[in-house]
XYZ file of C-alpha atoms in Angstrom:
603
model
C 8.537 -6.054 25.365
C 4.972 -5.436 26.706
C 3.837 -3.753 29.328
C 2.449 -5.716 32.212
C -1.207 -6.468 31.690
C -0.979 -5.166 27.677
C -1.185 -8.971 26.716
C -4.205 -9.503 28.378
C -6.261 -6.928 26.806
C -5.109 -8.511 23.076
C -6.610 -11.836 24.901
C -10.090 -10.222 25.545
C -9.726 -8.363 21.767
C -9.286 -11.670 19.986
C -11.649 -13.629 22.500
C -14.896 -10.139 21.770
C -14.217 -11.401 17.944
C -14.789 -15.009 18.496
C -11.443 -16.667 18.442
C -10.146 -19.023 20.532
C -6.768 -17.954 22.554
C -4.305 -20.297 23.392
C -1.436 -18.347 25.676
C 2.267 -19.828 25.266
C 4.351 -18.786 28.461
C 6.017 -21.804 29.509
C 8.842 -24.128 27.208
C 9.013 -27.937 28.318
C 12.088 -27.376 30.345
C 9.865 -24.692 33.064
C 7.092 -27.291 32.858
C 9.547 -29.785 33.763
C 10.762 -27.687 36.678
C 7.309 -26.644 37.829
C 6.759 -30.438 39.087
C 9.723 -30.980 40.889
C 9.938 -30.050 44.551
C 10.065 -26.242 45.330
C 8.926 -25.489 41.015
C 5.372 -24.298 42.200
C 6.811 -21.178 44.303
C 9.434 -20.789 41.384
C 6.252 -20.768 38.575
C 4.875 -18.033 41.029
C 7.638 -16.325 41.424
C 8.208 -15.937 37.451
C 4.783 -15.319 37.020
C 5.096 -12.053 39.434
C 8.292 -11.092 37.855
C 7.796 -7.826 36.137
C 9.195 -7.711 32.081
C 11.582 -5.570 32.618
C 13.600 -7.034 35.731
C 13.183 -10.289 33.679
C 14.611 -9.018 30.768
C 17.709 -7.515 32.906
C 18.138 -10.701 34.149
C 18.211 -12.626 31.246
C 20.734 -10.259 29.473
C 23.106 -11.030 33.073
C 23.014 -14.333 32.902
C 23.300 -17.337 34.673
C 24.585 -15.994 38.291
C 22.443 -13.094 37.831
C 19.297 -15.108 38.099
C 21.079 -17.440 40.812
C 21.360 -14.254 43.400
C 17.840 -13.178 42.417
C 15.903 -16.474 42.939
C 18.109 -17.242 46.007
C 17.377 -14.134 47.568
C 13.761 -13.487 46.875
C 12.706 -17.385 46.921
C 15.404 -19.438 48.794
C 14.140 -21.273 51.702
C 16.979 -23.811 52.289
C 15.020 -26.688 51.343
C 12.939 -27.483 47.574
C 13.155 -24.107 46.043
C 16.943 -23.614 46.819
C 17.645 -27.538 46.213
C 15.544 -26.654 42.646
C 18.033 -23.802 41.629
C 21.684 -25.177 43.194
C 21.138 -28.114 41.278
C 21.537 -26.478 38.404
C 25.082 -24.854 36.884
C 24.535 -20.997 35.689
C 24.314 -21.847 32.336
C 21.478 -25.011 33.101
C 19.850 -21.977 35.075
C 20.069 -19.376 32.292
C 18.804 -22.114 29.649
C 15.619 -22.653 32.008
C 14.714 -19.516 32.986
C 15.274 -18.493 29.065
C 13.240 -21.563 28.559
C 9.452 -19.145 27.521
C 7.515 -20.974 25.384
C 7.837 -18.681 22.115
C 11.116 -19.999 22.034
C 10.537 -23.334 22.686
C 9.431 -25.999 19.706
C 8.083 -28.637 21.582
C 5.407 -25.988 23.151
C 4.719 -24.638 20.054
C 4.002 -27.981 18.178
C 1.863 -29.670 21.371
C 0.043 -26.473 20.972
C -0.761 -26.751 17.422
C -1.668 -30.406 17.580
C -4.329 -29.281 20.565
C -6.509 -27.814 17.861
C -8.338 -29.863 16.461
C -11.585 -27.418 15.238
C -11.366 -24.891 12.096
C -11.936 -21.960 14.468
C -10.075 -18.837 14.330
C -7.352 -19.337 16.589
C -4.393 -16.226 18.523
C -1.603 -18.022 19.758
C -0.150 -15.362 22.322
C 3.677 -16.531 22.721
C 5.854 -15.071 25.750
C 9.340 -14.433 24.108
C 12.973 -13.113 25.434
C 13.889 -10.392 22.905
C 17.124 -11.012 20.651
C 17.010 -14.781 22.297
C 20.161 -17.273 21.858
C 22.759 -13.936 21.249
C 24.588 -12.226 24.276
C 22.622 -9.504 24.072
C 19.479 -11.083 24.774
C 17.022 -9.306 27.096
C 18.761 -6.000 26.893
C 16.804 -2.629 26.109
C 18.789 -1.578 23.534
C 19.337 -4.896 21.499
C 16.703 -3.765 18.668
C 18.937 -2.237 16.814
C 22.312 -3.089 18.239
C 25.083 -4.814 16.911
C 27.002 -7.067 18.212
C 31.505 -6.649 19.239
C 33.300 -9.350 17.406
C 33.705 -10.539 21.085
C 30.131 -11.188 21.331
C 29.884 -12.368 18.049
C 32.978 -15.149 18.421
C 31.110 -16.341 21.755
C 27.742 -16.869 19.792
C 29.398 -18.715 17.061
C 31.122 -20.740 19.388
C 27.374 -21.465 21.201
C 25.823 -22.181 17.618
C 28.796 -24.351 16.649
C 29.847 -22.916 13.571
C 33.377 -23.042 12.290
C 35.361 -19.541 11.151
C 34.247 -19.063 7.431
C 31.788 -21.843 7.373
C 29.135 -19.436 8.576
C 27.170 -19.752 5.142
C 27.493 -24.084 5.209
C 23.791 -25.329 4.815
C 23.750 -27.517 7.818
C 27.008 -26.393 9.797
C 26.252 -26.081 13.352
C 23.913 -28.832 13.191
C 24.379 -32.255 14.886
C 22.603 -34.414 12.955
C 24.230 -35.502 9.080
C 24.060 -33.631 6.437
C 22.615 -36.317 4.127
C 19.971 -37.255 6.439
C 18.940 -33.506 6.851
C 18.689 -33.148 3.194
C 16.530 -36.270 2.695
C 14.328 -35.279 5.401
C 13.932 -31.803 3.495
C 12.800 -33.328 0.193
C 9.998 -35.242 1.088
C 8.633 -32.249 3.386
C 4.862 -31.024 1.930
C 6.573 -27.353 1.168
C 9.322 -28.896 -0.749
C 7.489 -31.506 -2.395
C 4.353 -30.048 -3.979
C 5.703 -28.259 -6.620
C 5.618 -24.153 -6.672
C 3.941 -22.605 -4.207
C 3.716 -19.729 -6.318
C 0.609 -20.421 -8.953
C -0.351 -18.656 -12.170
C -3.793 -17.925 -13.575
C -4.550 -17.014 -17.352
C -5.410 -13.244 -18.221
C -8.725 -11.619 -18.849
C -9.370 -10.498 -22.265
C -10.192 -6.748 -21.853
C -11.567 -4.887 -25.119
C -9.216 -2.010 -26.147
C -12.214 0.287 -25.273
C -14.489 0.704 -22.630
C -17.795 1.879 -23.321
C -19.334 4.920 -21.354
C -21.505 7.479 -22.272
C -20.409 10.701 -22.264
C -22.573 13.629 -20.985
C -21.548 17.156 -21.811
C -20.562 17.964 -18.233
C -18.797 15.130 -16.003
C -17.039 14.205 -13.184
C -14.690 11.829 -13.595
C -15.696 9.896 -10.596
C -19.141 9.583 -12.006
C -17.470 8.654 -15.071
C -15.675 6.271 -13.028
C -19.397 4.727 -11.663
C -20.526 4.922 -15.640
C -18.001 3.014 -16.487
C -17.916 -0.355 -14.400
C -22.184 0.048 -14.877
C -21.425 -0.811 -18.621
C -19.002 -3.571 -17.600
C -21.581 -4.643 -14.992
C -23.999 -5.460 -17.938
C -22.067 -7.940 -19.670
C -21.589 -11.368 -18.968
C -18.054 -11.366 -19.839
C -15.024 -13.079 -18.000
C -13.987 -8.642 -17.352
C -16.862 -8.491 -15.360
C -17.113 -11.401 -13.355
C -13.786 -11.508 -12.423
C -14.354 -7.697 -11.250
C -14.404 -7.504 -7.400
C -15.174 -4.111 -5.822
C -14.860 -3.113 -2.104
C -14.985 0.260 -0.195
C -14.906 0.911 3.054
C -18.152 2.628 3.820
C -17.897 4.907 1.050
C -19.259 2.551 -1.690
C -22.406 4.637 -2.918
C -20.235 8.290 -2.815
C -17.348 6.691 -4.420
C -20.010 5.989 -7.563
C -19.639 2.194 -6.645
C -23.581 2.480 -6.248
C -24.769 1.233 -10.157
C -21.989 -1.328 -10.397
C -23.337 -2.978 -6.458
C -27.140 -2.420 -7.772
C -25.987 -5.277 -11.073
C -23.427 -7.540 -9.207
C -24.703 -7.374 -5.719
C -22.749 -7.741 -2.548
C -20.897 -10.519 -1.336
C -21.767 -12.765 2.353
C -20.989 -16.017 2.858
C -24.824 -16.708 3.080
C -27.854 -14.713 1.681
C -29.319 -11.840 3.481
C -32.304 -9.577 2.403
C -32.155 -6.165 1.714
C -33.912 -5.113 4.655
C -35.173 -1.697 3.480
C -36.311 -3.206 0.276
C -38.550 -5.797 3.225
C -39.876 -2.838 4.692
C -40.537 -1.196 1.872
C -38.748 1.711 2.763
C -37.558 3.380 -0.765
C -34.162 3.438 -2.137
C -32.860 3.313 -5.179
C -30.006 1.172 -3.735
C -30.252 -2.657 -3.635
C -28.474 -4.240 -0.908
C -28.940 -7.997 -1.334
C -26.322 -10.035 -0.075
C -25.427 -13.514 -1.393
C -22.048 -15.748 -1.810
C -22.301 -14.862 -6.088
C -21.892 -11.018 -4.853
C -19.100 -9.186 -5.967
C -18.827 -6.252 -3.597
C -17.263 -6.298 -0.515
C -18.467 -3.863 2.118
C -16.097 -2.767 4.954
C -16.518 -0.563 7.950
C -14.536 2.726 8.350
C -11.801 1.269 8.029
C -8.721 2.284 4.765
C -5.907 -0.366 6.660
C -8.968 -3.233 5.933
C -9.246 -2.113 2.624
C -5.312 -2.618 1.658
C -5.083 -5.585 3.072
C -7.809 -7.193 1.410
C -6.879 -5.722 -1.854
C -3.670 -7.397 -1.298
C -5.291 -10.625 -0.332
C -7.286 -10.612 -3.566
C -4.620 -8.783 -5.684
C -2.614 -12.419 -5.310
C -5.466 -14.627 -5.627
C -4.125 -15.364 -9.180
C -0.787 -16.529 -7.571
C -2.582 -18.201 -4.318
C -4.996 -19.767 -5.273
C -4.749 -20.104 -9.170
C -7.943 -18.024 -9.993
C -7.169 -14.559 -11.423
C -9.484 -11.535 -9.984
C -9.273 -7.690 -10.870
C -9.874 -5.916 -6.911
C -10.942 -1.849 -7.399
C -11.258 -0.726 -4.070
C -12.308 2.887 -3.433
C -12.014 5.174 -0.839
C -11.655 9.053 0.019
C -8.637 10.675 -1.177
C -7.104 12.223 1.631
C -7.466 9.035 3.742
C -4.745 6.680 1.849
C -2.659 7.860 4.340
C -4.475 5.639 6.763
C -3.717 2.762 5.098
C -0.222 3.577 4.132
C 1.547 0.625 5.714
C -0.681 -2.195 3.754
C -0.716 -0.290 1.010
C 2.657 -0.141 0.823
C 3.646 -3.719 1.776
C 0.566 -5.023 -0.660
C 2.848 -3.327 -3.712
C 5.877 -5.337 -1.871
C 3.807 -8.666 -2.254
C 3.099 -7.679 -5.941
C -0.529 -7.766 -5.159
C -2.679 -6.346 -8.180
C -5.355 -3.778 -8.092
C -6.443 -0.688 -8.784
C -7.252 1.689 -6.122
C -9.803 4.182 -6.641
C -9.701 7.746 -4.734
C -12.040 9.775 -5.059
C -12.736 12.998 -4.374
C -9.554 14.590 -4.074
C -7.764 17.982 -3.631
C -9.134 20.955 -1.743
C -11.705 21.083 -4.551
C -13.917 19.088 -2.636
C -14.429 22.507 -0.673
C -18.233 21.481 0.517
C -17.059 18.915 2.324
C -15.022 21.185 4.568
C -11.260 21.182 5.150
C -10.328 17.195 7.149
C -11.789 16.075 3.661
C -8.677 18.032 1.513
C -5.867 16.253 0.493
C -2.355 17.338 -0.763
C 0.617 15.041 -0.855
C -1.448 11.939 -2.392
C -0.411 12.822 -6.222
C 3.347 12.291 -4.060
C 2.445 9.305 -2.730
C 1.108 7.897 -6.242
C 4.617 9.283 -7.871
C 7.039 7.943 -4.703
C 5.351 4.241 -4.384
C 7.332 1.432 -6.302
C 4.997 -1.308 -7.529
C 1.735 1.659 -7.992
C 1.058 3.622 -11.387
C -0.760 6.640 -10.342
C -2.758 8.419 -12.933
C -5.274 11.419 -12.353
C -7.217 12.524 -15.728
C -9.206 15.464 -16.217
C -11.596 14.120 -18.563
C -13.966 11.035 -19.051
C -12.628 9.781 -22.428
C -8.943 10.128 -20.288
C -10.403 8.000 -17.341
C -12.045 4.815 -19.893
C -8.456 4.778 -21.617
C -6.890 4.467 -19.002
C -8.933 1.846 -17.035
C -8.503 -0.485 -20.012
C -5.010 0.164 -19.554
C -5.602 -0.623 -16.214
C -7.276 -3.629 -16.295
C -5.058 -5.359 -18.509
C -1.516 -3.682 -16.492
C -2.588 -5.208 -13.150
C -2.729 -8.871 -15.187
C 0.470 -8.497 -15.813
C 3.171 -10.751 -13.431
C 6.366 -11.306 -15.008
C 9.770 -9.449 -14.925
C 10.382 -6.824 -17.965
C 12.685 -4.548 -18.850
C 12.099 -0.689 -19.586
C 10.562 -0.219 -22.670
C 12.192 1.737 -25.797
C 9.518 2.941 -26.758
C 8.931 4.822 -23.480
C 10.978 3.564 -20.950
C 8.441 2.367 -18.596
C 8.086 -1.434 -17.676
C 4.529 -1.987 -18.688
C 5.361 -5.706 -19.429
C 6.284 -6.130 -15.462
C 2.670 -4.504 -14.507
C 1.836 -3.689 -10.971
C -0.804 -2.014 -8.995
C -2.605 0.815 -10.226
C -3.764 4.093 -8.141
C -6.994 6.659 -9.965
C -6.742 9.913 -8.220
C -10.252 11.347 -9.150
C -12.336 14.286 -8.835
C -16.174 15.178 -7.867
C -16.018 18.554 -10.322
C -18.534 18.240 -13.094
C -16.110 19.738 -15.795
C -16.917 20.082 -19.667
C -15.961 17.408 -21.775
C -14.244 17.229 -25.129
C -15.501 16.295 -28.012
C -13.265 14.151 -29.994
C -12.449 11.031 -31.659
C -10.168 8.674 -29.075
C -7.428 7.760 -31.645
C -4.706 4.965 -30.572
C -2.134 7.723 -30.753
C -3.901 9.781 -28.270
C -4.766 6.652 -25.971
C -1.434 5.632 -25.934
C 0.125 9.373 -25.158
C -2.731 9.335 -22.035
C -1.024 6.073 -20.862
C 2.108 7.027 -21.050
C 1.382 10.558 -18.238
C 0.925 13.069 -20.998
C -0.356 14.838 -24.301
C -0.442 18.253 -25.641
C -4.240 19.815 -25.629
C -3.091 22.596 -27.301
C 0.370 21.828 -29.239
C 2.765 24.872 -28.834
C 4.177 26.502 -31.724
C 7.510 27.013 -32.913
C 8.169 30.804 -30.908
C 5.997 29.609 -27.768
C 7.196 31.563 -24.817
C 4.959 30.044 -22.108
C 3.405 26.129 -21.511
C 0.757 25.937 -19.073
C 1.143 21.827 -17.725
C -1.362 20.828 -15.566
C -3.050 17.220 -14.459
C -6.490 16.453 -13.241
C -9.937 18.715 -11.379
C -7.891 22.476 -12.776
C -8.193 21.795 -16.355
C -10.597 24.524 -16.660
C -8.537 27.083 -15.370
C -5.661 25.967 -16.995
C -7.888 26.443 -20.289
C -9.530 29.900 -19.723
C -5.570 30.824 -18.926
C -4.320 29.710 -21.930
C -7.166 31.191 -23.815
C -6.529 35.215 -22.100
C -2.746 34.796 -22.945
C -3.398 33.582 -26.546
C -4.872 36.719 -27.141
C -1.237 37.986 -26.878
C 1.009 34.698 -27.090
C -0.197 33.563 -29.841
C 2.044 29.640 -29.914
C 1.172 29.226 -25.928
C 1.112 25.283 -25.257
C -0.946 23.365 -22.829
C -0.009 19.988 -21.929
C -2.281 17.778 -20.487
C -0.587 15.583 -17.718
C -2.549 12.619 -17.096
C 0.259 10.879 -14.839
C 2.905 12.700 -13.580
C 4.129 9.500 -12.308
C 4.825 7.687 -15.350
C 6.070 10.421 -16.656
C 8.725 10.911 -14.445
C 9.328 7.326 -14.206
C 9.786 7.102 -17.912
C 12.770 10.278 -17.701
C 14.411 8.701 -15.255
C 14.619 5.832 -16.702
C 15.562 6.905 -19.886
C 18.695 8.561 -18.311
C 19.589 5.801 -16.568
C 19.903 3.886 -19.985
C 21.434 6.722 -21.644
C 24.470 6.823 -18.398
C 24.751 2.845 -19.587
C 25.185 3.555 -23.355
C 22.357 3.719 -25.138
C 22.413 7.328 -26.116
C 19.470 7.474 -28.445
C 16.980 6.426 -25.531
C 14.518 9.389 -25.047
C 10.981 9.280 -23.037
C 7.859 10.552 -23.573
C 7.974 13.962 -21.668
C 11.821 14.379 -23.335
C 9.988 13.852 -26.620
C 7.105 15.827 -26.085
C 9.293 19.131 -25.229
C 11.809 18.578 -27.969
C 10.713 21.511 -29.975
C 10.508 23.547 -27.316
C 12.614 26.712 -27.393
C 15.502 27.066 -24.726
C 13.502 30.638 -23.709
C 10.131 29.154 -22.915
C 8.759 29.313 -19.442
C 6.578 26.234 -18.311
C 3.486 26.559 -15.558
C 2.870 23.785 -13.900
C -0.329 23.023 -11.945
C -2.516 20.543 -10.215
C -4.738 20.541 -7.046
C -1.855 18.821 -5.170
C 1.539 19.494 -3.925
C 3.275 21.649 -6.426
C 6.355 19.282 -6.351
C 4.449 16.620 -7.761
C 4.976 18.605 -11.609
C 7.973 21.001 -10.318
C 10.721 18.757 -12.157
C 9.160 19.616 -15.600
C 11.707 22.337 -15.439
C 14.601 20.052 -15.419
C 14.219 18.065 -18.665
C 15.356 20.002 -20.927
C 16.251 23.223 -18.504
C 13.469 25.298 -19.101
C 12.348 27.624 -16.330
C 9.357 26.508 -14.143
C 6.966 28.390 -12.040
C 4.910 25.290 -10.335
C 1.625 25.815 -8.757
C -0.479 23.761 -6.600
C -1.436 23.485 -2.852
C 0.967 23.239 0.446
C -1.363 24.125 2.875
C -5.512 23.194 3.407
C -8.256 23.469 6.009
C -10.285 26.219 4.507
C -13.943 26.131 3.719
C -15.512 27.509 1.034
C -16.234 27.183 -2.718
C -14.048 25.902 -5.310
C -13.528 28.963 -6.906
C -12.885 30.840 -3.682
C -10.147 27.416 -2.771
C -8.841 27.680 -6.217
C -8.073 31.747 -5.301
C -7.087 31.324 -1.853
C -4.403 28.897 -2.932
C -3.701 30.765 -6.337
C -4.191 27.702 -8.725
C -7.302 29.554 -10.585
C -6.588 31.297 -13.902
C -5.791 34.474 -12.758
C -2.699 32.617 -10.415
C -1.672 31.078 -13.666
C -1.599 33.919 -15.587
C 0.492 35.914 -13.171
C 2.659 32.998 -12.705
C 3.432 33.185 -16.585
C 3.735 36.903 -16.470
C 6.794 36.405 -13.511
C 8.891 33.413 -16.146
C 7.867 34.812 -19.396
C 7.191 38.443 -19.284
C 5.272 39.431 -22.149
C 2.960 42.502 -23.204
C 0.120 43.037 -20.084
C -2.807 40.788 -20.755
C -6.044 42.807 -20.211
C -8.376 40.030 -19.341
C -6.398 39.533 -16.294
C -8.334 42.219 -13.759
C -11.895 40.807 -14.900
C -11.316 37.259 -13.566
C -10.736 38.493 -9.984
């Protein structure tokens, strides 16, 4: 139900953004009425009628709206002629008779168009119409007595326990229904649902690595290289943002592919000679996308070009990115883009409270949650650069990927199925690794985890952590090497598909198939029953608490449940005790071992 007067407002909306407005109120039995004797005064008597006395009315019924109209519009002669010469149920059925409800509207309404205009059909409808409980407040979610429910089968004509017949209530034959049906357009030209062939993308993605990165400007580095080729990976690359393109690193990649419009516009800066080291050129062969403020935009066009493959035949690979912390805008298409089995990968970046400059409404916590809890999204968030290009190969060839599969013995996840993929990433400049990307060590990054530091066999304590803290989580493990000397540290680069991967490997396991095991079960197999594990990430501790529970080891997880402060990262990282002297202690309260002496200096 809307208010009185809401609709109109919608009107103007639609109308301030250039579409046309066509406003369905009346069905063909009103419009009928409305030229017979006495229908005028009744057409302005329904159009005074406040929604909520009209909805009362229609949920009474027939001599409900008899004693109304009589009383408020009778004047013994057309108006009262209008309404006695109808029954109460002829009554009901025309004052029911809005023109949401009513076909013959709805198609001389369509066939009125005749321009390729935007058009917003605004339809006046009777909530929970044809059931008796139509027009009540509470029909939304109420059900109806098997009283009701007997009277509306008896209205719809269906037999007792022929409710599921194709055509029962219907009077026209069944054969004639089903020819009609076959030669429709929908049913007749072929699937609706179309298929594109994959991408080739290279088992490695080039980037140069500096000493000290980012991994959102190893994120930018990263499509730049792509953006040089002239390979089917990077035209078939679109990027979008909304207004966040150049501090999401999306700057090199727009400066080589350009933006997109419908018809070519000038940079004007670059006119005016104003300097920049930007180009914003706009043309129909651009492949960036730039939105307003605006995350819900973003989701829904990822969605839209996430199932171009399937719509229109032509297969495209969508990154959109956007500040971490506002997903949450967006939640509702995000979440019903990974319903449609749209494919993309969503880029968010920075993240955490260690984008401290930015101040606290820029500080995010429950997104690595989000990434974990969404079906249809793989959320990863690496630490390091070499991480971040293994994984966006991953990436690009996971979101290509549309059929059904089954879990995976090899790790339990359904990688053949694909889906959508989420990059939580991080504005910390942290030092990079040197080392030689093996497949082993690719593969253990795609599947959530790997150890940087393999524990050995009398390890007492395992530091876990997953994206912007690896440096804390290192100097930590280095003080309490000094006395443990077979400390682990395992770096998680997807808590999600870990913990997708256990719990699917259980599940088989319940079935039968004992020997299943996933990657995290593997990975802690040598573990001893005595060690203590520290989890932690700048995110909701939860996100790595259930660590503990594969093979029943003790867990003290850190992370953040609170944010709004301002200040540096180290400060954040001490405030919310995920810096190495937090982790330290944390080990100290599992695994208690001899004092470490380090410990005082880092404060």
């Amino acid at each position: 139900m809307v208010r009185e007067g809401l609709w109109e407002r919608y009107e103007q909306l639609f109308k301030n953004f250039g579409w046309d407005v066509v406003i369905l109120k009346y069905g063909s039995l009103q419009q009928a009425a409305f030229k017979e004797p006495g229908g005028e005064t009744l057409k302005k008597w329904i159009d005074a009628c406040p929604n909520q006395l009209y909805s009362a009315l229609v949920f009474q019924g027939g001599a409900a709206w008899r004693k109304r109209l009589l009383d408020e519009i009778g004047d013994q002669g057309a108006a009262t002629k209008l309404i006695e010469q109808r029954s109460d149920d002829e009554l009901a059925r025309l004052m029911n008779n809005l023109g949401g409800h009513d076909l013959p509207s709805v198609v001389e309404a369509f066939d009125r168009i005749d321009h390729d205009r935007p058009t917003c059909f605004i339809a006046y409808t009777v909530k929970g119409f044809g059931l008796p409980i139509a027009g009540h407040k509470d029909n939304h979610a109420g059900l109806m007595t098997p009283a009701q429910m007997d009277t509306f089968r008896e209205i719809m004509k269906v037999r007792p326990g022929h409710e599921w017949d194709k055509f029962e209530g219907l009077s026209t034959g069944a054969d004639r229904l089903q020819k009609f049906l076959d030669r429709v357009p929908f049913a007749s030209g072929g699937p609706r649902r179309l298929t594109a062939q994959p991408v080739t993308v290279p088992d490695e993605l080039a980037v140069t690595i500096q000493p000290e990165m980012s991994t959102q400007f190893g994120f930018g580095a990263i499509l730049n290289e792509i953006a040089r080729e002239k390979s089917p990976l990077a035209e078939r690359i679109v990027t979008t943002s909304p207004d966040v393109t150049v501090s999401t690193n999306l700057g090199p990649w727009v400066n080589r592919r350009g933006l997109f419009a419908r018809e070519n516009m000038a940079d004007t800066f670059k006119s005016e000679r104003i300097p920049s080291t930007f180009n914003w050129e706009f043309s129909p062969k651009g492949q960036h996308i730039e939105l307003g403020i605006a995350e819900m935009n973003l989701f829904v066009l990822l969605s839209a070009l996430g199932l171009s493959h399937s719509i229109n035949g032509e297969r495209l690979l969508p990154v959109g990115t956007l500040y971490d912390p506002f997903i949450a805008r967006g939640l509702d298409a995000l979440n019903y883009a990974c319903y449609q089995e749209a494919r993309f990968i969503v880029v968010a970046t920075p993240s955490g409270i260690t984008l401290a400059p930015e101040g606290g409404a820029h500080q995010s916590i429950a997104q690595p949650l989000i990434g974990m809890a969404q079906d249809g999204l793989a959320a990863f968030e690496p630490a390091f650069v070499d991480e971040l290009a293994a994984i966006m190969a991953f990436a690009f060839a996971y979101i290509q990927k549309d059929g059904d599969g089954s879990a995976s013995e090899r790790n339990w996840l359904r990688d053949e199925t694909g889906g959508s993929i989420y990059l939580r990433l991080s504005t910390r400049p942290v030092e990079q690794i040197k080392r030689t990307m093996t497949p082993a060590l690719r593969q253990a990054i795609v599947d959530g985890a790997y150890w940087l530091r393999e524990p050995g066999p009398n390890c007492q304590v395992v530091v876990a952590y997953t994206g912007a803290v690896a440096p804390e989580a290192i100097q930590a493990i280095g003080l309490m090497a000094e006395d443990r000397r077979d400390v682990g540290l395992l770096a998680v680069t997807s808590a999600d598909r870990l913990n997708a991967g256990w719990t699917a490997a259980q599940r088989a396991r319940e079935r039968g198939l004992v020997h299943a095991r996933s990657h995290i079960e593997r990975l802690f197999a040598e573990l001893p029953g005595n060690c203590g594990i520290v989890s932690v990430l700048d995110g909701h501790p939860a996100t790595l608490a259930w660590l503990g529970a594969v093979h029943g080891h003790r867990v003290r997880p850190l992370g953040v449940e609170h944010f709004g402060q301002t200040g540096s990262i180290a400060e954040l990282y001490r405030h919310y005790g995920i810096d190495a002297n937090a982790i330290v202690a944390a080990a100290e309260s599992i695994a208690p071992g001899r004092p470490i002496r380090h410990l005082r200096a880092l404060g």
